[in-house]
Coordinates of C-alpha atoms and ligand atoms in Angstrom, one line a residue:
X140 CA -154.5 -96.1 -140.6
X141 CA -157.1 -96.6 -143.4
X142 CA -158.5 -93.4 -144.5
X143 CA -162.1 -94.5 -144.0
X144 CA -161.7 -95.3 -140.4
X145 CA -161.3 -91.6 -139.1
X146 CA -164.6 -91.1 -140.8
X147 CA -166.2 -93.8 -138.6
X148 CA -164.5 -92.3 -135.5
X149 CA -165.8 -88.9 -136.1
X150 CA -169.3 -89.7 -137.4
X151 CA -170.2 -92.5 -135.2
X152 CA -168.0 -93.4 -132.4
X153 CA -167.7 -89.9 -130.9
X154 CA -171.1 -88.7 -132.0
X155 CA -173.0 -91.6 -130.7
X156 CA -172.1 -90.9 -127.1
X157 CA -174.0 -87.7 -127.2
X158 CA -176.4 -87.4 -130.1
X159 CA -178.8 -90.1 -129.0
X160 CA -181.6 -90.9 -131.5
X161 CA -180.6 -88.0 -133.7
X162 CA -180.4 -90.1 -136.9
X163 CA -183.4 -91.6 -138.5
X164 CA -183.6 -95.3 -137.4
X165 CA -185.3 -96.6 -140.5
X166 CA -184.8 -100.4 -141.0
X167 CA -183.6 -101.3 -144.5
X168 CA -186.6 -103.6 -144.8
X169 CA -189.1 -105.6 -142.9
X170 CA -187.7 -108.8 -141.6
X171 CA -190.1 -110.8 -143.8
X172 CA -188.6 -109.3 -147.0
X173 CA -185.4 -111.0 -146.3
X174 CA -187.1 -114.3 -145.2
X175 CA -185.6 -116.9 -147.4
X176 CA -183.3 -115.8 -150.3
X177 CA -180.1 -117.3 -148.8
X178 CA -178.2 -116.2 -151.9
X179 CA -174.8 -115.2 -150.1
X180 CA -172.1 -117.6 -149.3
X181 CA -171.3 -117.7 -145.6
X182 CA -168.2 -115.7 -144.8
X183 CA -165.7 -118.0 -143.4
X184 CA -163.1 -116.2 -141.1
X185 CA -159.5 -116.9 -141.8
X186 CA -158.2 -119.9 -139.7
X187 CA -155.2 -118.3 -138.0
X188 CA -152.7 -120.7 -136.4
X189 CA -150.3 -117.9 -135.5
X190 CA -146.7 -118.9 -135.7
X191 CA -144.6 -120.8 -133.2
X192 CA -141.3 -119.1 -131.9
X193 CA -139.3 -120.6 -129.0
X194 CA -142.3 -122.8 -128.1
X195 CA -144.7 -119.8 -127.9
X196 CA -147.6 -119.6 -130.3
X197 CA -147.8 -116.0 -131.5
X198 CA -150.8 -114.2 -133.1
X199 CA -150.5 -110.9 -134.6
X200 CA -153.8 -109.1 -134.5
X201 CA -154.5 -105.6 -135.8
X202 CA -157.8 -104.0 -134.7
X203 CA -158.8 -101.6 -137.6
X204 CA -161.7 -100.0 -139.3
X205 CA -163.0 -101.3 -142.5
X206 CA -165.8 -101.3 -144.8
X207 CA -168.3 -104.2 -145.2
X208 CA -170.9 -104.6 -147.9
X209 CA -173.7 -106.2 -146.0
X210 CA -175.9 -105.0 -148.8
X211 CA -174.5 -104.7 -152.3
X212 CA -173.3 -101.3 -153.2
X213 CA -173.9 -99.9 -149.8
X214 CA -170.5 -100.3 -147.8
X215 CA -170.9 -99.8 -144.1
X216 CA -168.2 -98.6 -141.9
X217 CA -167.2 -101.5 -139.5
X218 CA -164.5 -102.8 -137.2
X219 CA -162.5 -106.0 -137.6
X220 CA -159.3 -107.7 -136.6
X221 CA -157.1 -108.5 -139.5
X222 CA -160.4 -108.1 -141.4
X223 CA -163.1 -105.5 -142.3
X224 CA -165.6 -107.2 -139.9
X225 CA -165.1 -109.7 -137.0
X226 CA -161.6 -111.4 -136.9
X227 CA -159.9 -114.6 -137.6
X228 CA -160.6 -117.9 -135.9
X229 CA -157.6 -118.3 -133.5
X230 CA -156.6 -122.0 -133.4
X231 CA -154.5 -123.3 -130.5
X232 CA -153.9 -126.4 -128.3
X233 CA -154.5 -126.9 -124.7
X234 CA -151.1 -126.6 -122.7
X235 CA -149.5 -124.3 -125.1
X236 CA -148.2 -120.8 -124.3
X237 CA -149.7 -118.2 -126.5
X238 CA -148.9 -114.5 -127.0
X239 CA -151.2 -112.1 -128.7
X240 CA -149.7 -109.1 -130.3
X241 CA -152.7 -106.8 -130.4
X242 CA -152.3 -103.5 -132.3
X243 CA -154.8 -100.9 -132.1
X244 CA -155.1 -99.2 -135.6
X245 CA -158.6 -98.1 -134.8
X246 CA -158.1 -94.5 -133.9
X247 CA -159.9 -94.7 -130.5
X248 CA -158.9 -96.6 -127.4
X249 CA -160.2 -100.1 -127.1
X250 CA -159.4 -103.5 -125.5
X251 CA -159.5 -107.2 -126.5
X252 CA -160.8 -109.6 -123.9
X253 CA -160.5 -113.3 -124.3
X254 CA -163.8 -114.6 -123.2
X255 CA -163.9 -117.9 -121.3
X256 CA -160.1 -118.2 -120.7
X257 CA -158.4 -118.6 -117.3
X258 CA -155.5 -116.3 -117.5
X259 CA -153.5 -113.8 -115.4
X260 CA -155.5 -110.6 -114.7
X261 CA -153.0 -108.5 -116.6
X262 CA -153.7 -110.5 -119.8
X263 CA -157.5 -110.5 -119.5
X264 CA -158.1 -107.6 -121.9
X265 CA -160.9 -106.1 -119.8
X266 CA -161.4 -102.5 -118.9
X267 CA -157.9 -102.4 -117.0
X268 CA -155.9 -103.2 -120.2
X269 CA -156.9 -100.3 -122.6
X270 CA -154.8 -100.2 -125.7
X271 CA -154.5 -96.6 -127.0
X272 CA -154.4 -95.8 -130.8
X273 CA -151.2 -96.9 -132.4
X274 CA -150.2 -99.1 -129.4
X275 CA -149.4 -102.7 -129.3
X276 CA -150.4 -104.9 -126.3
X277 CA -148.8 -108.3 -125.9
X278 CA -150.2 -110.5 -123.2
X279 CA -148.6 -114.0 -123.0
X280 CA -150.3 -116.8 -121.1
X281 CA -150.7 -120.6 -120.9
X282 CA -153.7 -122.0 -122.7
X283 CA -155.4 -123.8 -119.9
X284 CA -158.9 -124.5 -121.4
X285 CA -160.3 -127.8 -122.6
X286 CA -160.9 -128.2 -126.2
X287 CA -163.9 -126.0 -127.2
X288 CA -165.1 -122.8 -128.7
X289 CA -164.2 -119.7 -126.8
X290 CA -164.2 -116.0 -128.2
X291 CA -162.6 -112.6 -128.0
X292 CA -164.2 -109.1 -128.2
X293 CA -163.7 -105.4 -127.3
X294 CA -164.2 -104.6 -123.6
X295 CA -163.4 -100.9 -123.2
X296 CA -165.2 -99.3 -120.2
X297 CA -168.4 -97.9 -121.4
X298 CA -167.8 -98.9 -125.1
X299 CA -168.2 -102.6 -125.2
X300 CA -171.6 -102.6 -126.9
X301 CA -170.6 -99.9 -129.4
X302 CA -167.3 -101.6 -130.5
X303 CA -168.9 -105.1 -130.7
X304 CA -171.9 -103.7 -132.7
X305 CA -169.4 -102.5 -135.4
X306 CA -167.6 -106.0 -135.4
X307 CA -165.0 -106.2 -132.8
X308 CA -165.1 -109.8 -132.1
X309 CA -163.9 -113.3 -133.1
X310 CA -163.8 -117.0 -132.3
X311 CA -161.0 -119.0 -130.4
X312 CA -160.9 -122.7 -131.3
X313 CA -159.0 -124.8 -128.7
X314 CA -158.1 -128.4 -129.5
X315 CA -156.6 -131.1 -127.3
X316 CA -155.8 -134.8 -127.6
X317 CA -159.0 -136.1 -125.9
X318 CA -161.2 -134.3 -128.3
X319 CA -159.1 -135.3 -131.3
X320 CA -159.5 -139.0 -130.4
X321 CA -163.3 -138.7 -130.8
X322 CA -163.1 -138.2 -134.5
X323 CA -165.6 -135.6 -134.6
X324 CA -166.0 -133.5 -137.8
X325 CA -163.0 -131.0 -137.5
X326 CA -162.1 -130.0 -141.1
X327 CA -162.4 -126.2 -141.0
X328 CA -164.8 -124.8 -143.6
X329 CA -165.6 -128.4 -144.8
X330 CA -167.5 -130.2 -142.0
X331 CA -166.7 -127.9 -139.2
X332 CA -167.8 -124.2 -139.2
X333 CA -167.8 -121.3 -136.7
X334 CA -171.2 -119.6 -136.8
X335 CA -171.2 -116.2 -135.1
X336 CA -174.8 -115.3 -134.8
X337 CA -175.8 -111.6 -134.6
X338 CA -178.6 -109.3 -135.4
X339 CA -178.2 -105.8 -136.5
X340 CA -180.2 -102.9 -137.9
X341 CA -179.1 -100.8 -140.7
X342 CA -179.9 -97.3 -142.0
X343 CA -181.4 -96.8 -145.4
X344 CA -177.8 -96.5 -146.9
X345 CA -176.9 -99.8 -145.4
X346 CA -174.8 -98.3 -142.5
X347 CA -174.6 -99.7 -139.0
X348 CA -175.5 -96.9 -136.7
X349 CA -174.8 -97.4 -133.0
X350 CA -177.0 -94.6 -131.4
X351 CA -179.0 -96.3 -128.6
X352 CA -181.9 -94.6 -127.2
X353 CA -183.3 -95.1 -123.7
X354 CA -185.4 -98.3 -124.7
X355 CA -182.3 -99.8 -126.5
X356 CA -180.4 -99.4 -123.3
X357 CA -183.2 -101.1 -121.3
X358 CA -183.8 -104.0 -123.6
X359 CA -180.4 -104.0 -125.2
X360 CA -179.7 -103.2 -128.9
X361 CA -181.1 -105.7 -131.5
X362 CA -181.9 -105.5 -135.1
X363 CA -184.1 -107.1 -137.8
X364 CA -181.2 -108.4 -140.0
X365 CA -179.7 -111.8 -139.2
X366 CA -176.0 -112.1 -139.8
X367 CA -174.0 -115.3 -139.8
X368 CA -170.2 -114.5 -139.6
X369 CA -171.3 -111.1 -140.8
X370 CA -173.3 -112.5 -143.8
X371 CA -176.9 -111.7 -144.3
X372 CA -178.9 -114.3 -146.2
X373 CA -176.1 -116.8 -145.9
X374 CA -175.9 -120.3 -147.3
X375 CA -173.0 -122.8 -147.1
X376 CA -172.4 -126.1 -148.9
X377 CA -171.8 -129.0 -146.7
X378 CA -171.1 -132.7 -147.1
X379 CA -174.0 -135.2 -146.9
X380 CA -173.0 -136.5 -143.5
X381 CA -172.2 -135.2 -140.0
X382 CA -171.6 -131.4 -139.8
X383 CA -170.4 -129.5 -136.8
X384 CA -171.5 -126.1 -136.1
X385 CA -169.7 -124.0 -133.4
X386 CA -172.4 -121.6 -132.5
X387 CA -171.7 -118.3 -130.8
X388 CA -174.4 -115.9 -129.7
X389 CA -172.4 -112.7 -130.6
X390 CA -175.5 -110.4 -130.3
X391 CA -175.4 -107.4 -128.1
X392 CA -178.7 -108.4 -126.5
X393 CA -180.9 -110.9 -128.2
X394 CA -181.6 -114.4 -126.7
X395 CA -181.7 -116.9 -129.5
X396 CA -183.8 -120.2 -129.3
X397 CA -181.9 -122.0 -132.1
X398 CA -183.0 -124.9 -134.3
X399 CA -183.7 -126.0 -137.8
X400 CA -186.5 -124.8 -139.9
X401 CA -187.7 -128.4 -140.6
X402 CA -187.5 -129.3 -136.8
X403 CA -184.5 -131.7 -137.4
X404 CA -183.0 -133.0 -134.3
X405 CA -179.3 -132.4 -133.6
X406 CA -176.8 -133.3 -130.9
X407 CA -175.3 -130.7 -128.6
X408 CA -171.7 -131.8 -127.8
X409 CA -170.3 -128.8 -126.1
X410 CA -171.1 -125.8 -123.8
X411 CA -169.2 -122.7 -123.2
X412 CA -166.2 -124.5 -121.7
X413 CA -165.9 -127.6 -124.0
X414 CA -167.4 -131.1 -124.3
X415 CA -170.4 -132.4 -122.5
X416 CA -170.1 -135.9 -120.9
X417 CA -172.4 -137.2 -123.7
X418 CA -174.1 -135.8 -126.8
X419 CA -177.6 -134.4 -125.9
X420 CA -180.0 -134.9 -128.6
X421 CA -182.5 -132.0 -129.1
X422 CA -184.2 -129.8 -131.5
X423 CA -183.6 -126.5 -129.9
X424 CA -180.8 -124.8 -127.9
X425 CA -181.1 -121.5 -126.2
X426 CA -178.1 -119.2 -126.3
X427 CA -177.9 -115.8 -124.7
X428 CA -175.3 -113.2 -125.6
X429 CA -171.9 -114.6 -124.9
X430 CA -172.8 -118.3 -124.8
X431 CA -171.6 -120.9 -127.1
X432 CA -172.8 -124.5 -128.1
X433 CA -171.2 -126.9 -130.5
X434 CA -173.7 -129.0 -132.3
X435 CA -173.6 -131.9 -134.8
X436 CA -176.4 -132.2 -137.4
X437 CA -176.7 -135.2 -139.8
X438 CA -177.1 -134.0 -143.4
X439 CA -176.9 -137.6 -144.8
X440 CA -180.7 -137.3 -145.8
X441 CA -179.5 -134.5 -148.2
X442 CA -182.3 -132.3 -147.1
X443 CA -181.5 -128.5 -147.4
X444 CA -182.3 -126.9 -144.1
X445 CA -182.1 -123.5 -142.4
X446 CA -180.5 -122.6 -139.1
X447 CA -183.0 -120.3 -137.5
X448 CA -183.5 -118.6 -134.2
X449 CA -186.7 -117.6 -132.5
X450 CA -186.2 -114.3 -130.6
X451 CA -186.9 -115.1 -127.0
X452 CA -188.8 -112.4 -125.1
X453 CA -186.5 -111.8 -122.2
X454 CA -188.7 -109.3 -120.3
X455 CA -191.0 -110.9 -117.7
X456 CA -194.0 -109.5 -115.9
X457 CA -195.4 -106.1 -116.5
X458 CA -192.2 -104.4 -117.4
X459 CA -191.5 -107.0 -120.1
X460 CA -194.9 -106.3 -121.7
X461 CA -194.5 -102.6 -121.3
X462 CA -191.2 -102.7 -123.0
X463 CA -192.6 -104.8 -125.7
X464 CA -190.1 -107.7 -125.9
X465 CA -189.1 -108.7 -129.3
X466 CA -190.5 -111.7 -130.9
X467 CA -190.1 -113.2 -134.4
X468 CA -187.6 -115.6 -136.2
X469 CA -184.2 -114.7 -137.6
X470 CA -183.2 -117.0 -140.5
X471 CA -179.5 -117.2 -140.2
X472 CA -178.0 -119.9 -142.4
X473 CA -179.0 -122.4 -145.1
X474 CA -177.1 -125.6 -145.2
X475 CA -176.9 -127.2 -148.5
X476 CA -175.8 -130.8 -148.5
X477 CA -174.2 -130.8 -152.0
X478 CA -171.0 -132.7 -151.3
X479 CA -170.2 -136.4 -151.1
X480 CA -171.7 -138.7 -148.6
X481 CA -169.4 -138.7 -145.6
X482 CA -171.2 -140.7 -143.0
X483 CA -169.8 -140.1 -139.6
X484 CA -170.9 -141.5 -136.2
X485 CA -172.0 -139.5 -133.2
X486 CA -170.1 -140.9 -130.3
X487 CA -172.1 -142.3 -127.4
X488 CA -169.8 -140.7 -124.9
X489 CA -167.5 -137.6 -125.1
X490 CA -165.6 -137.1 -121.9
X491 CA -165.9 -137.7 -118.1
X492 CA -167.4 -135.0 -116.2
X493 CA -168.1 -135.3 -112.5
X494 CA -171.3 -134.0 -111.1
X495 CA -170.8 -130.6 -109.4
X496 CA -170.9 -131.3 -105.7
X497 CA -172.0 -128.1 -103.8
X498 CA -171.1 -129.6 -100.4
X499 CA -167.4 -129.0 -101.4
X500 CA -168.0 -125.2 -101.4
X501 CA -166.4 -123.3 -98.5
X502 CA -168.6 -120.4 -98.8
X503 CA -171.5 -118.8 -100.6
X504 CA -171.3 -115.5 -102.1
X505 CA -174.5 -113.5 -103.1
X506 CA -175.2 -111.4 -106.2
X507 CA -178.3 -109.5 -106.9
X508 CA -179.1 -108.2 -110.4
X509 CA -181.1 -104.9 -110.6
X510 CA -182.6 -102.5 -112.9
X511 CA -183.8 -100.1 -110.2
X512 CA -184.7 -96.5 -111.0
X513 CA -186.0 -97.5 -114.4
X514 CA -188.1 -94.4 -114.7
X515 CA -189.0 -93.3 -118.2
X516 CA -186.7 -90.2 -117.6
X517 CA -183.6 -92.2 -117.4
X518 CA -181.0 -91.3 -119.9
X519 CA -178.6 -93.4 -121.8
X520 CA -175.8 -94.7 -119.5
X521 CA -177.8 -93.4 -116.5
X522 CA -177.8 -95.2 -113.1
X523 CA -180.0 -98.1 -112.1
X524 CA -178.1 -101.1 -113.6
X525 CA -176.6 -102.6 -110.5
X526 CA -175.1 -105.6 -109.0
X527 CA -175.7 -105.8 -105.2
X528 CA -176.9 -102.3 -105.3
X529 CA -173.8 -100.8 -106.9
X530 CA -173.0 -99.7 -110.4
X531 CA -169.7 -100.5 -111.9
X532 CA -166.7 -98.5 -110.5
X533 CA -163.3 -99.4 -111.8
X534 CA -161.7 -98.0 -108.6
X535 CA -163.7 -100.2 -106.3
X536 CA -163.0 -103.9 -105.7
X537 CA -166.4 -105.6 -105.0
X538 CA -165.3 -109.1 -104.0
X539 CA -162.0 -110.7 -102.9
X540 CA -161.8 -114.4 -103.5
X541 CA -159.3 -116.9 -102.3
X542 CA -157.4 -118.9 -104.8
X543 CA -158.1 -122.7 -104.8
X544 CA -161.2 -122.4 -102.5
X545 CA -164.4 -123.7 -104.1
X546 CA -167.4 -121.4 -103.7
X547 CA -170.9 -121.1 -104.6
X548 CA -172.0 -118.0 -106.4
X549 CA -175.7 -117.5 -105.8
X550 CA -177.2 -115.1 -108.4
X551 CA -180.6 -113.6 -107.8
X552 CA -182.6 -111.7 -110.4
X553 CA -185.5 -109.8 -109.0
X554 CA -185.4 -107.5 -112.0
X555 CA -188.1 -107.8 -114.7
X556 CA -185.7 -109.1 -117.4
X557 CA -183.5 -112.0 -117.8
X558 CA -179.8 -111.4 -117.7
X559 CA -176.8 -113.6 -118.9
X560 CA -174.3 -113.5 -116.0
X561 CA -170.7 -113.9 -117.1
X562 CA -167.6 -114.3 -114.9
X563 CA -164.1 -113.8 -116.0
X564 CA -161.1 -116.2 -115.4
X565 CA -163.2 -119.3 -114.6
X566 CA -165.3 -122.2 -116.1
X567 CA -168.0 -123.0 -113.6
X568 CA -170.8 -125.6 -113.2
X569 CA -174.5 -124.8 -112.7
X570 CA -175.8 -126.4 -109.4
X571 CA -179.3 -125.4 -109.8
X572 CA -181.9 -122.9 -111.0
X573 CA -184.6 -122.2 -108.3
X574 CA -183.6 -125.4 -106.7
X575 CA -183.9 -127.5 -110.0
X576 CA -180.9 -129.4 -111.5
X577 CA -179.8 -127.7 -114.9
X578 CA -181.0 -129.4 -118.1
X579 CA -178.6 -131.8 -119.7
X580 CA -177.5 -129.1 -122.4
X581 CA -176.2 -126.9 -119.5
X582 CA -174.6 -129.6 -117.5
X583 CA -171.1 -128.8 -118.7
X584 CA -168.5 -126.1 -118.1
X585 CA -169.9 -122.6 -118.5
X586 CA -168.7 -119.1 -118.2
X587 CA -172.0 -117.4 -118.8
X588 CA -175.4 -118.4 -117.4
X589 CA -178.9 -117.0 -118.0
X590 CA -180.5 -115.9 -114.9
X591 CA -184.3 -115.5 -115.7
X592 CA -186.5 -113.0 -114.0
X593 CA -187.4 -114.1 -110.6
X594 CA -184.9 -116.9 -110.7
X595 CA -181.9 -117.7 -108.4
X596 CA -179.0 -119.6 -109.9
X597 CA -176.3 -121.3 -108.0
X598 CA -172.9 -122.0 -109.8
X599 CA -169.9 -123.8 -108.2
X600 CA -166.6 -122.5 -109.1
X601 CA -162.9 -122.5 -108.0
X602 CA -160.2 -120.0 -109.2
X603 CA -157.4 -122.5 -109.4
X604 CA -154.6 -120.1 -110.4
X605 CA -153.7 -116.5 -111.2
X606 CA -153.8 -114.8 -107.7
X607 CA -153.1 -111.1 -108.2
X608 CA -154.4 -108.7 -105.4
X609 CA -153.7 -105.9 -107.9
X610 CA -155.4 -107.3 -111.0
X611 CA -159.3 -107.1 -111.0
X612 CA -161.4 -109.4 -113.1
X613 CA -165.1 -108.6 -114.1
X614 CA -168.3 -110.3 -113.6
X615 CA -171.3 -108.8 -115.5
X616 CA -174.5 -109.0 -117.5
X617 CA -173.6 -110.0 -121.1
X618 CA -176.3 -107.9 -122.5
X619 CA -173.7 -105.3 -123.6
X620 CA -175.8 -102.3 -123.0
X621 CA -176.5 -103.4 -119.5
X622 CA -172.8 -104.0 -118.9
X623 CA -172.0 -100.5 -120.3
X624 CA -174.7 -99.0 -118.1
X625 CA -173.0 -100.4 -115.1
X626 CA -174.3 -104.0 -114.3
X627 CA -170.8 -105.1 -113.8
X628 CA -168.5 -105.6 -110.8
X629 CA -165.0 -106.4 -110.1
X630 CA -163.2 -109.2 -108.1
X631 CA -159.6 -110.1 -107.3
X632 CA -158.2 -113.5 -106.6
X633 CA -155.7 -113.7 -103.7
Ligands
C2O864 CU1 -167.5 -111.7 -123.0 CU2 -166.4 -109.4 -119.7 O1 -167.0 -110.5 -121.4
CU865 CU1 -165.3 -112.7 -120.4
CU866 CU1 -178.7 -107.5 -118.2

């Protein structure tokens, strides 16, 4: 175990649970100071193809502590997977069998969850698959997803937010024959880039310090420094042609309204669960924590442009105003078209997707998201964050769903904030929001859906495999502080 990690364990991981707000939360600088330098090359995670043995694609992943110089000369204690901060991009193909050998060299118990994948419950990596220090956990499962951008992150009960804040997350890149045939930009690090979008705040010494106070639990933890793959002030050289960005909102809590500083239009080609039927031309895409979008931007005009995100105020009504929802703009990544002209065509069509047909559902299941008991006296991790009136209890099964039966899950949000609702082990379709059809950029496969304050969202889903009465999956708010505070429930597929 690297010597520096126990220091992180003692000083932060254990202390932060109790010592709330004890350390001075002084931002390193005002956001404006960092506005436009873009003098740091974008970190490109290792592209990990694993190794194939007896037809199984095997990935060896070690979760460990590390040190990351977000600011020169001020190394921060961080967590990574085979790296100091974040982890490799895991590349695999639809239909393969994959095995993940996940070793925990962290010094504290954690988990690794495969977000967006349909897999047996014992492979899910949620709260029921803790990996103790020094142990290796080896789930093996068929890769059933369509080509697309999925991800993995820590999911230890009560510690998801903390572990992800320090860096315990990475991207999964799935490919298949249908997507290959489209000739989209797909050369890693050349015209195809994963972009993990996160915001963090740092202490004066450049340390990440996860010590949420009551308002941080309410609103979720956010910061003033924009990180792209862990790089502040990032730039990247790109060819003068079509460039593909695989965007992941890997923030704990912030909702990003993403676009380019010059208002350039782009094409959204994929949602959480892979390709849309056709590219959707737009100049903004909203991603809440946990959501992904793949976009194509045409750099043939050789204009240097910045990928930015306006912070969306997620609090509605009086409570939102009271809590002072964040505003402002994070300037994530500058694209510099320095390379050769590569051209490239945006295909007119991508795949065939049937319209979701709600009349196929055999039943409707109701979920209500609440932040009741939001008194000012509520402490960190205190009650009040509920789904259908109950806080997460890992000994209670909230829903039993029958395999193969289409259902509508109707999610109501009477609370004063928006919540991104995520369901494990499924890719669903959005039927409607308050009775209105989803916008074209959401009309694909999803595993996480924003439910705004006052909204009712209906999704259509079927758990097609993986029945296991003993193995619970989670559904929860993907604002990680809300998840840890109890806005999570469990279901089994039988
Ligand atoms: Cu991305 Cu249950 O999580
Ligand atoms: Cu998940
Ligand atoms: Cu929430």
